[in-house]
Amino acid sequence: MSKTISIVGTGYVGLTTAAILSNIGYKVYTIDVDQKKIDTIKSGKSFFYEDGLDDFVKKGIDSGNLIPTLSYEESIPTSDIVFSCVGTPDREDGSPNLDYIFSAAQSVAQYAKQNIIFVQKSTVPVGTGRKVIEFIKNKNHDLQFSYISNPEFLAEGSAVFDTLNIDRLVIGGDNTEALEEVQKVFETVDTFVKSLDTTKFAGYAAFYKSGKEVINSTPFIERVIRTNLESAELIKVTANAFLALKISFANSIAKLCDETNADVNEVMHGVGADHRIGKAFLYAGLGWGGGCFPKDVSGLVNVAKNYDIEMDIMNAAVDANDSMIDYMIHKMESLLGNLEGKKIAVLGLSFKPGTSDVRKSQSIKLANKLVYKKAHLSAFDPQAMEEAQKTLDVSVSLKENINDTIKDADAVIIATEWKEFLNYNWSDAKSLMSGKLIVDARNRLNKKELKNLGFDYIGIGR
Ligand code: UGA
């Protein structure tokens, strides 16, 4: 691979993309402003948990193709393509903070060689790309460059798999040659996937065991979606908003199921079997969180407001999501009575399984609300204990395993559906707990089996 690539930002998107491209043979600079993160990557590992990623990082570092750096000056001038994968955290008013987007653009304006391609992978509000183009032009009148929007669809917990197994490549921009170049980079990823030898490299195991279709049989070219700049920007947030909407819809139906003896899992199985609807993202439960859905939904509402468009449908999705915490607590109170002094064990703190990320985690919101209700909490998460301590109430007693967490508990909540919890032998819990309530806040346990074991069971909509 003759191309040199710079990737600004070492988060889930940036580091995963950098590590994989370096494994394919590109020379890849992975850039961050945080010395600690750069040092960790230099030592051959990721600073966050993501199944299989460390192996790719290690191989990239060992080969010399993956070059972690703090310096734009070292990386950008020799790069043919610069990917911006920086964070866009939300501001108090719900609009995304684009400071990092413009500092990545600044680095291009200042250090890039002629004819550089600047690819925006970060999620930005529609219309941002044009502003970035103007910004770079104003900073450097002489620079010839192309700007491409290439939204990322990887999900945390399956970042490696999603990056390797491209289900769609959305690229938007005005310059056909630049679109072609970016497309070629991802075509090499698709070719790489097909040549993988799983026996050589432990990291690939995560990719193969994920259970999804391993090799996408649709020809690569048919998975490429070329659009104008604004459409590409809008595809990303619209997709996330729609998925959030689906979940909130399932949660609203779940409440009706609770009143009518219907089982929401059965209902959504039947509804999702209609291929026009699809089964994905119809799991009712505690609701959606993470670094993407909440931010993208509020970002969409916000950008629409700038054009005097009220996104009432998305506001309703947010309200439905927010309501799930109190809904769950209310259900618990109906069985346990006043929660003051009750011993409650919370299993799972990350916003979803497979990640150490706790941003906007509904599980942590639930735990903190239970503390507010004066319950006594113990908690455990297989990966997110360290992260959780930043937002979890200090009174929560953190444990090292399931058994220690549920010991003497009046109730156990499965707040995040880690497979460790789903595979747990619940008959063991009986003698450890002092009560007998299992709260299945993600609807993934076998209700009948638990009832047969003598537990009381609460799900959401079943
Ligand atoms: C999401 C999208 O799924 C990715 O396609 C996108 O690229 C990414 O955002 C992003 O914008 O970067 P992610 O936030 O990693 O990915 O997590 P998801 O798997 O989408 O889950 C989001 C939340 O929805 C989690 O809290 C999960 O527990 C919840 N969820 C998901 C449900 O409550 N029910 C479901 O049926 C599915």
Coordinates of C-alpha atoms and ligand atoms in Angstrom, one line a residue:
M1 CA 0.0 0.0 0.0
S2 CA 1.7 3.2 -1.0
K3 CA -0.8 5.6 0.6
T4 CA -0.1 7.3 3.9
I5 CA -3.1 8.0 6.1
S6 CA -3.5 10.2 9.1
I7 CA -6.4 9.5 11.5
V8 CA -7.2 12.3 13.9
G9 CA -8.9 11.0 17.1
T10 CA -8.3 7.6 18.8
G11 CA -11.8 6.7 20.0
Y12 CA -13.8 3.7 18.9
V13 CA -14.0 4.8 15.3
G14 CA -10.5 6.3 14.9
L15 CA -8.4 3.6 16.6
T16 CA -10.3 0.7 15.1
T17 CA -10.0 2.2 11.6
A18 CA -6.4 3.0 12.1
A19 CA -5.5 -0.4 13.5
I20 CA -7.2 -2.3 10.7
L21 CA -5.9 -0.1 7.9
S22 CA -2.3 -0.5 9.3
N23 CA -2.8 -4.3 9.3
I24 CA -3.7 -4.2 5.6
G25 CA -0.4 -2.4 4.9
Y26 CA -1.1 1.3 4.9
K27 CA 1.2 3.6 6.9
V28 CA -1.2 5.0 9.4
Y29 CA -0.6 7.8 11.9
T30 CA -3.1 7.7 14.8
I31 CA -3.3 11.1 16.4
D32 CA -4.6 12.2 19.7
V33 CA -4.0 15.1 22.1
D34 CA -3.9 12.8 25.1
Q35 CA -0.3 11.7 26.0
K36 CA -1.6 8.8 28.1
K37 CA -3.7 7.4 25.3
I38 CA -0.8 7.6 22.8
D39 CA 1.5 5.9 25.2
T40 CA -1.0 3.0 25.7
I41 CA -1.4 2.5 22.0
K42 CA 2.4 2.6 21.5
S43 CA 2.6 -0.3 24.0
G44 CA 0.5 -2.3 21.6
K45 CA -3.0 -2.1 23.2
S46 CA -6.2 -0.1 23.2
F47 CA -7.0 2.1 26.2
F48 CA -10.7 1.0 26.0
Y49 CA -12.2 -2.4 25.9
E50 CA -13.3 -3.6 22.5
D51 CA -13.4 -7.3 21.6
G52 CA -10.4 -8.2 19.3
L53 CA -9.0 -4.7 18.9
D54 CA -5.8 -5.2 20.9
D55 CA -4.6 -7.8 18.5
F56 CA -4.9 -5.5 15.6
V57 CA -3.3 -2.6 17.5
K58 CA -0.4 -4.9 18.5
K59 CA 0.2 -6.2 15.0
G60 CA 0.0 -2.6 13.6
I61 CA 2.6 -1.4 16.2
D62 CA 4.9 -4.4 15.7
S63 CA 4.9 -4.0 11.9
G64 CA 5.7 -0.3 12.2
N65 CA 2.7 0.6 10.1
L66 CA 0.7 2.0 13.0
I67 CA 2.3 5.2 14.3
P68 CA 0.7 6.8 17.4
T69 CA 1.6 10.5 17.7
L70 CA 0.6 13.7 19.4
S71 CA 2.0 15.7 16.5
Y72 CA 0.2 17.0 13.5
E73 CA 3.5 18.3 12.2
E74 CA 4.9 14.8 12.1
S75 CA 1.8 13.1 10.5
I76 CA -0.2 15.4 8.3
P77 CA 2.4 16.7 5.8
T78 CA 3.2 13.3 4.4
S79 CA -0.4 12.0 4.4
D80 CA -2.5 11.5 1.2
I81 CA -5.7 11.1 3.2
V82 CA -6.7 12.5 6.6
F83 CA -9.6 11.0 8.4
S84 CA -11.3 13.1 11.1
C85 CA -12.6 10.7 13.8
V86 CA -12.8 13.2 16.6
G87 CA -15.5 13.4 19.3
T88 CA -18.5 15.7 19.0
P89 CA -19.8 15.8 22.6
D90 CA -23.1 17.4 23.2
R91 CA -23.5 20.9 24.7
E92 CA -26.1 21.7 27.4
D93 CA -28.6 22.9 24.7
G94 CA -28.4 19.5 22.9
S95 CA -26.2 20.8 20.0
P96 CA -22.9 19.1 19.3
N97 CA -19.7 20.8 20.3
L98 CA -17.7 21.0 17.0
D99 CA -14.5 22.4 18.4
Y100 CA -12.5 19.2 17.7
I101 CA -13.9 19.1 14.2
F102 CA -12.5 22.5 13.5
S103 CA -9.2 21.8 15.2
A104 CA -8.7 18.8 12.9
A105 CA -9.6 21.0 9.9
Q106 CA -7.1 23.6 11.2
S107 CA -4.4 20.9 11.2
V108 CA -5.2 20.2 7.5
A109 CA -5.2 23.9 6.6
Q110 CA -1.8 24.3 8.3
Y111 CA 0.1 21.2 7.5
A112 CA -1.4 19.3 4.5
K113 CA 0.3 18.8 1.2
Q114 CA -1.5 19.7 -2.1
N115 CA -4.4 17.6 -3.2
I116 CA -5.0 16.0 0.2
I117 CA -8.4 14.3 0.7
F118 CA -10.0 15.2 4.0
V119 CA -12.5 12.6 5.1
Q120 CA -15.0 13.4 7.8
K121 CA -16.0 10.3 9.8
S122 CA -17.2 12.1 12.9
T123 CA -20.9 12.5 13.2
V124 CA -21.7 16.2 12.4
P125 CA -24.9 18.1 11.8
V126 CA -26.0 18.5 8.2
G127 CA -24.3 21.5 6.7
T128 CA -21.1 21.2 8.7
G129 CA -19.1 20.0 5.8
R130 CA -19.6 23.2 3.8
K131 CA -18.5 25.2 6.8
V132 CA -15.4 23.1 7.2
I133 CA -14.5 23.6 3.5
E134 CA -14.9 27.4 3.9
F135 CA -12.9 27.3 7.1
I136 CA -9.9 25.5 5.5
K137 CA -10.1 27.8 2.4
N138 CA -10.0 30.9 4.6
K139 CA -7.0 29.6 6.6
N140 CA -5.1 28.5 3.5
H141 CA -6.0 30.0 0.2
D142 CA -3.4 28.1 -1.8
L143 CA -4.3 24.6 -0.6
Q144 CA -6.0 22.3 -3.1
F145 CA -8.1 19.7 -1.2
S146 CA -11.2 17.6 -1.4
Y147 CA -13.7 17.1 1.4
I148 CA -15.6 13.8 1.7
S149 CA -18.3 12.8 4.2
N150 CA -17.9 9.2 5.1
P151 CA -20.2 8.5 8.1
E152 CA -19.3 5.5 10.3
F153 CA -21.8 2.9 11.2
L154 CA -19.8 0.7 13.6
A155 CA -21.4 -0.2 16.9
E156 CA -19.4 -0.5 20.1
G157 CA -18.9 -4.0 21.2
S158 CA -18.6 -5.1 17.5
A159 CA -16.3 -2.3 16.3
V160 CA -13.7 -4.7 14.8
F161 CA -16.3 -6.8 13.1
D162 CA -18.3 -3.9 11.7
T163 CA -15.2 -2.2 10.4
L164 CA -14.0 -5.3 8.7
N165 CA -17.4 -6.4 7.4
I166 CA -18.6 -3.3 5.5
D167 CA -22.4 -3.6 5.1
R168 CA -22.6 -0.2 3.4
L169 CA -20.1 2.5 2.5
V170 CA -21.7 5.9 2.4
I171 CA -19.5 8.5 0.8
G172 CA -20.7 12.0 -0.1
G173 CA -18.9 14.9 -1.8
D174 CA -18.4 16.9 -4.9
N175 CA -15.1 15.5 -6.3
T176 CA -15.5 12.2 -8.1
E177 CA -11.8 11.4 -8.1
A178 CA -11.6 11.8 -4.3
L179 CA -14.7 9.7 -3.9
E180 CA -13.0 7.1 -6.0
E181 CA -9.9 7.2 -3.9
V182 CA -11.8 6.8 -0.6
Q183 CA -13.8 4.0 -2.1
K184 CA -10.6 2.2 -3.1
V185 CA -9.3 2.3 0.5
F186 CA -12.4 0.5 1.8
E187 CA -12.3 -1.9 -1.1
T188 CA -8.9 -3.0 0.2
V189 CA -10.6 -3.7 3.6
D190 CA -13.2 -5.9 1.9
T191 CA -10.5 -7.8 0.0
F192 CA -8.5 -8.1 3.2
V193 CA -11.5 -9.7 5.0
K194 CA -11.8 -12.3 2.3
S195 CA -8.1 -13.2 2.7
L196 CA -8.2 -13.6 6.5
D197 CA -6.6 -16.6 8.0
T198 CA -8.2 -17.0 11.4
T199 CA -5.6 -19.5 12.7
K200 CA -2.8 -16.9 12.5
F201 CA -4.2 -14.2 14.6
A202 CA -6.2 -14.4 17.8
G203 CA -7.9 -11.0 17.2
Y204 CA -9.8 -12.4 14.2
A205 CA -11.6 -14.8 16.5
A206 CA -13.9 -12.0 17.8
F207 CA -14.8 -11.3 14.2
Y208 CA -15.7 -14.9 13.5
K209 CA -17.5 -15.6 16.7
S210 CA -19.8 -12.6 16.5
G211 CA -22.6 -14.7 14.9
K212 CA -23.3 -12.2 12.2
E213 CA -22.9 -13.1 8.5
V214 CA -19.1 -13.4 8.3
I215 CA -18.4 -12.5 4.8
N216 CA -20.9 -10.2 3.1
S217 CA -21.7 -11.9 -0.2
T218 CA -23.1 -8.8 -1.9
P219 CA -20.4 -7.5 -4.3
F220 CA -18.6 -4.6 -2.7
I221 CA -19.6 -2.1 -5.4
E222 CA -23.3 -2.8 -4.7
R223 CA -22.7 -1.8 -1.1
V224 CA -21.3 1.6 -2.0
I225 CA -23.7 4.5 -1.7
R226 CA -22.5 7.8 -3.3
T227 CA -24.4 10.9 -2.4
N228 CA -23.9 14.6 -2.2
L229 CA -22.2 16.0 0.9
E230 CA -25.3 17.0 2.8
S231 CA -27.1 13.7 2.2
A232 CA -24.2 11.7 3.5
E233 CA -24.1 13.8 6.7
L234 CA -27.9 13.4 7.2
I235 CA -27.9 9.6 6.5
K236 CA -25.8 9.0 9.6
V237 CA -27.9 10.8 12.2
T238 CA -31.2 9.8 10.5
A239 CA -30.2 6.1 10.8
N240 CA -29.4 6.5 14.5
A241 CA -32.5 8.5 15.2
F242 CA -34.6 5.8 13.5
L243 CA -33.1 3.0 15.5
A244 CA -33.7 5.0 18.7
L245 CA -37.3 5.5 17.6
K246 CA -37.7 1.8 17.0
I247 CA -36.6 1.0 20.5
S248 CA -38.8 3.7 22.1
F249 CA -41.7 2.4 20.1
A250 CA -41.1 -1.2 21.4
N251 CA -40.9 0.2 24.9
S252 CA -44.2 2.0 24.5
I253 CA -45.8 -1.2 23.3
A254 CA -44.2 -3.0 26.2
K255 CA -46.1 -0.9 28.7
L256 CA -49.4 -1.9 26.9
C257 CA -48.2 -5.6 27.1
D258 CA -47.8 -5.2 30.9
E259 CA -51.5 -4.2 31.2
T260 CA -52.8 -6.9 28.8
N261 CA -50.9 -10.1 29.5
A262 CA -49.2 -9.9 26.0
D263 CA -45.5 -10.6 26.0
V264 CA -43.5 -7.9 24.2
N265 CA -40.8 -10.3 23.1
E266 CA -43.4 -12.4 21.4
V267 CA -45.1 -9.4 19.9
M268 CA -41.9 -7.9 18.5
H269 CA -40.9 -11.3 17.2
G270 CA -44.1 -11.4 15.2
V271 CA -44.0 -7.8 14.2
G272 CA -40.3 -7.9 13.2
A273 CA -40.9 -11.0 11.0
D274 CA -42.4 -8.6 8.5
H275 CA -39.3 -7.9 6.4
R276 CA -40.5 -4.3 5.9
I277 CA -40.1 -3.8 9.6
G278 CA -37.2 -6.1 10.6
K279 CA -36.5 -7.7 14.0
A280 CA -33.5 -5.5 14.9
F281 CA -33.7 -2.9 17.6
L282 CA -37.1 -4.0 18.8
Y283 CA -35.8 -5.3 22.1
A284 CA -37.8 -3.5 24.8
G285 CA -36.1 -2.8 28.1
L286 CA -34.5 -0.1 30.1
G287 CA -34.0 2.0 27.0
W288 CA -31.2 3.4 24.9
G289 CA -28.0 5.1 26.0
G290 CA -24.4 5.5 24.9
G291 CA -22.3 8.1 23.2
C292 CA -24.3 8.1 20.0
F293 CA -28.1 7.8 20.2
P294 CA -28.8 10.4 22.8
K295 CA -26.4 12.9 21.2
D296 CA -27.5 12.2 17.6
V297 CA -31.2 12.5 18.5
S298 CA -30.8 15.8 20.3
G299 CA -28.5 17.0 17.5
L300 CA -31.2 16.2 14.9
V301 CA -33.9 17.9 16.9
N302 CA -31.6 20.9 17.3
V303 CA -30.5 21.3 13.7
A304 CA -34.2 21.0 12.6
K305 CA -35.1 23.8 15.0
N306 CA -32.6 26.0 13.1
Y307 CA -34.9 25.6 10.1
D308 CA -38.1 26.0 12.2
I309 CA -38.9 22.3 11.9
E310 CA -40.2 20.7 15.1
M311 CA -39.1 17.1 15.4
D312 CA -42.0 16.1 17.7
I313 CA -41.6 12.5 16.8
M314 CA -38.0 12.5 18.2
N315 CA -39.0 14.4 21.3
A316 CA -41.5 11.8 22.0
A317 CA -38.9 9.1 21.5
V318 CA -36.7 10.8 24.1
D319 CA -39.6 11.2 26.6
A320 CA -40.5 7.5 26.2
N321 CA -36.8 6.6 26.8
D322 CA -36.5 8.8 29.9
S323 CA -39.7 7.3 31.3
M324 CA -38.3 3.8 31.4
I325 CA -36.2 4.4 34.6
D326 CA -39.2 5.4 36.7
Y327 CA -41.4 2.8 35.0
M328 CA -38.9 0.1 36.2
I329 CA -38.8 1.5 39.7
H330 CA -42.5 1.7 39.9
K331 CA -42.8 -2.0 38.9
M332 CA -40.3 -2.9 41.6
E333 CA -42.2 -0.9 44.2
S334 CA -45.3 -2.7 43.4
L335 CA -43.7 -6.0 44.6
L336 CA -41.2 -4.8 47.2
G337 CA -43.1 -1.8 48.6
N338 CA -41.1 1.2 49.7
L339 CA -37.5 0.7 48.5
E340 CA -35.9 2.5 51.5
G341 CA -33.4 0.1 53.1
K342 CA -33.9 -2.6 50.6
K343 CA -30.8 -4.4 49.4
I344 CA -30.6 -4.3 45.6
A345 CA -27.9 -5.9 43.4
V346 CA -27.3 -4.3 40.0
L347 CA -25.7 -6.5 37.4
G348 CA -24.3 -4.5 34.4
L349 CA -23.4 -0.8 34.3
S350 CA -22.1 -0.2 30.8
F351 CA -24.7 1.2 28.3
K352 CA -24.8 -2.1 26.5
P353 CA -22.8 -5.4 26.7
G354 CA -19.4 -5.8 25.1
T355 CA -18.1 -2.4 26.0
S356 CA -16.6 -0.5 29.0
D357 CA -18.4 2.6 27.9
V358 CA -20.9 4.0 30.4
R359 CA -21.9 7.2 28.7
K360 CA -25.6 8.0 29.2
S361 CA -26.0 4.4 30.6
Q362 CA -29.6 3.7 31.6
S363 CA -28.2 1.1 34.0
I364 CA -26.3 3.8 35.9
K365 CA -29.3 6.2 35.8
L366 CA -31.4 3.4 37.3
A367 CA -28.8 2.6 40.0
N368 CA -28.5 6.3 41.0
K369 CA -32.3 6.7 41.1
L370 CA -32.5 3.7 43.4
V371 CA -29.9 5.3 45.7
Y372 CA -32.0 8.4 45.7
K373 CA -34.9 6.1 46.8
K374 CA -32.6 5.1 49.8
A375 CA -32.1 1.5 48.7
H376 CA -28.8 -0.1 49.5
L377 CA -27.0 -1.0 46.3
S378 CA -24.2 -3.4 45.3
A379 CA -23.1 -3.6 41.7
F380 CA -20.9 -5.4 39.2
D381 CA -19.9 -5.1 35.6
P382 CA -17.5 -7.4 33.7
Q383 CA -15.7 -4.4 32.0
A384 CA -17.0 -1.1 33.1
M385 CA -16.2 -0.9 36.8
E386 CA -13.5 1.8 36.5
E387 CA -15.5 4.0 34.1
A388 CA -18.7 3.5 36.1
Q389 CA -17.1 5.1 39.2
K390 CA -17.1 8.5 37.5
T391 CA -20.9 8.7 37.5
L392 CA -22.2 6.1 39.8
D393 CA -23.2 7.3 43.3
V394 CA -20.4 6.7 45.8
S395 CA -22.6 4.8 48.2
V396 CA -22.9 1.9 45.7
S397 CA -20.8 -1.0 46.9
L398 CA -18.8 -2.3 44.0
K399 CA -18.2 -6.1 43.9
E400 CA -15.9 -8.3 41.9
N401 CA -18.3 -11.0 40.7
I402 CA -21.9 -12.0 40.4
N403 CA -22.1 -14.0 43.6
D404 CA -20.6 -11.3 45.8
T405 CA -23.0 -8.8 44.3
I406 CA -26.2 -10.7 44.8
K407 CA -25.3 -12.0 48.3
D408 CA -28.1 -11.1 50.8
A409 CA -30.0 -9.0 48.1
D410 CA -33.7 -8.6 48.3
A411 CA -33.7 -8.1 44.5
V412 CA -31.3 -8.6 41.6
I413 CA -31.5 -6.4 38.5
I414 CA -30.1 -7.4 35.1
A415 CA -29.5 -3.9 34.0
T416 CA -27.1 -4.7 31.1
E417 CA -27.4 -8.0 29.3
W418 CA -23.8 -9.2 29.5
K419 CA -23.7 -12.9 28.5
E420 CA -22.1 -13.7 31.9
F421 CA -25.4 -12.8 33.5
L422 CA -27.6 -14.5 30.9
N423 CA -25.6 -17.8 31.3
Y424 CA -25.5 -17.6 35.1
N425 CA -26.9 -20.6 37.0
W426 CA -29.8 -18.9 38.7
S427 CA -30.5 -21.8 41.0
D428 CA -27.3 -20.8 42.8
A429 CA -28.8 -17.4 43.5
K430 CA -31.6 -18.8 45.6
S431 CA -29.4 -19.6 48.6
L432 CA -27.3 -16.5 48.2
M433 CA -30.1 -13.9 48.1
S434 CA -32.2 -13.0 51.0
G435 CA -35.2 -12.1 48.8
K436 CA -36.5 -13.7 45.6
L437 CA -37.1 -10.9 43.1
I438 CA -35.3 -11.0 39.7
V439 CA -35.7 -7.8 37.7
D440 CA -34.9 -8.6 34.0
A441 CA -34.6 -5.0 32.8
R442 CA -33.5 -6.2 29.3
N443 CA -36.0 -9.0 28.8
R444 CA -33.3 -11.6 28.1
L445 CA -33.9 -14.2 30.9
N446 CA -36.1 -17.3 30.8
K447 CA -39.1 -16.1 32.8
K448 CA -40.7 -19.5 33.0
E449 CA -37.6 -21.2 34.3
L450 CA -37.0 -18.5 36.9
K451 CA -40.6 -18.8 38.1
N452 CA -40.2 -22.6 38.3
L453 CA -37.1 -22.0 40.5
G454 CA -39.4 -20.0 42.9
F455 CA -38.3 -16.5 42.0
D456 CA -40.6 -13.5 41.5
Y457 CA -39.9 -12.1 38.0
I458 CA -40.3 -8.6 36.6
G459 CA -39.5 -7.8 33.0
I460 CA -40.6 -4.9 30.8
G461 CA -43.7 -5.9 28.9
R462 CA -43.7 -9.6 29.8
Ligands
UGA1 C1 -25.0 3.0 17.4 C2 -25.5 2.5 16.1 O1 -26.1 1.2 16.2 C3 -24.3 2.4 15.1 O2 -24.7 1.9 13.8 C4 -23.6 3.7 15.0 O3 -22.5 3.7 14.1 C5 -23.2 4.2 16.3 O4 -24.4 4.3 17.2 C6 -22.5 5.6 16.2 O5 -23.2 6.5 15.9 O6 -21.3 5.7 16.3 P1 -23.9 2.0 19.6 O7 -24.2 3.3 20.3 O8 -22.5 1.4 19.8 O9 -24.2 2.1 18.0 O10 -24.9 1.0 20.3 P2 -26.2 0.2 19.8 O11 -25.9 -1.2 19.7 O12 -26.9 0.8 18.7 O13 -27.1 0.4 21.1 C7 -27.6 1.7 21.5 C8 -28.5 1.5 22.7 O14 -29.7 1.0 22.4 C9 -27.9 0.6 23.8 O15 -28.1 1.3 25.1 C10 -28.8 -0.6 23.8 O16 -28.9 -1.3 25.0 C11 -30.1 -0.1 23.3 N1 -30.9 -1.1 22.5 C12 -30.5 -1.5 21.3 C13 -32.1 -1.4 23.0 O17 -32.6 -1.0 24.1 N2 -32.9 -2.3 22.3 C14 -32.5 -2.8 21.1 O18 -33.3 -3.6 20.5 C15 -31.3 -2.4 20.6

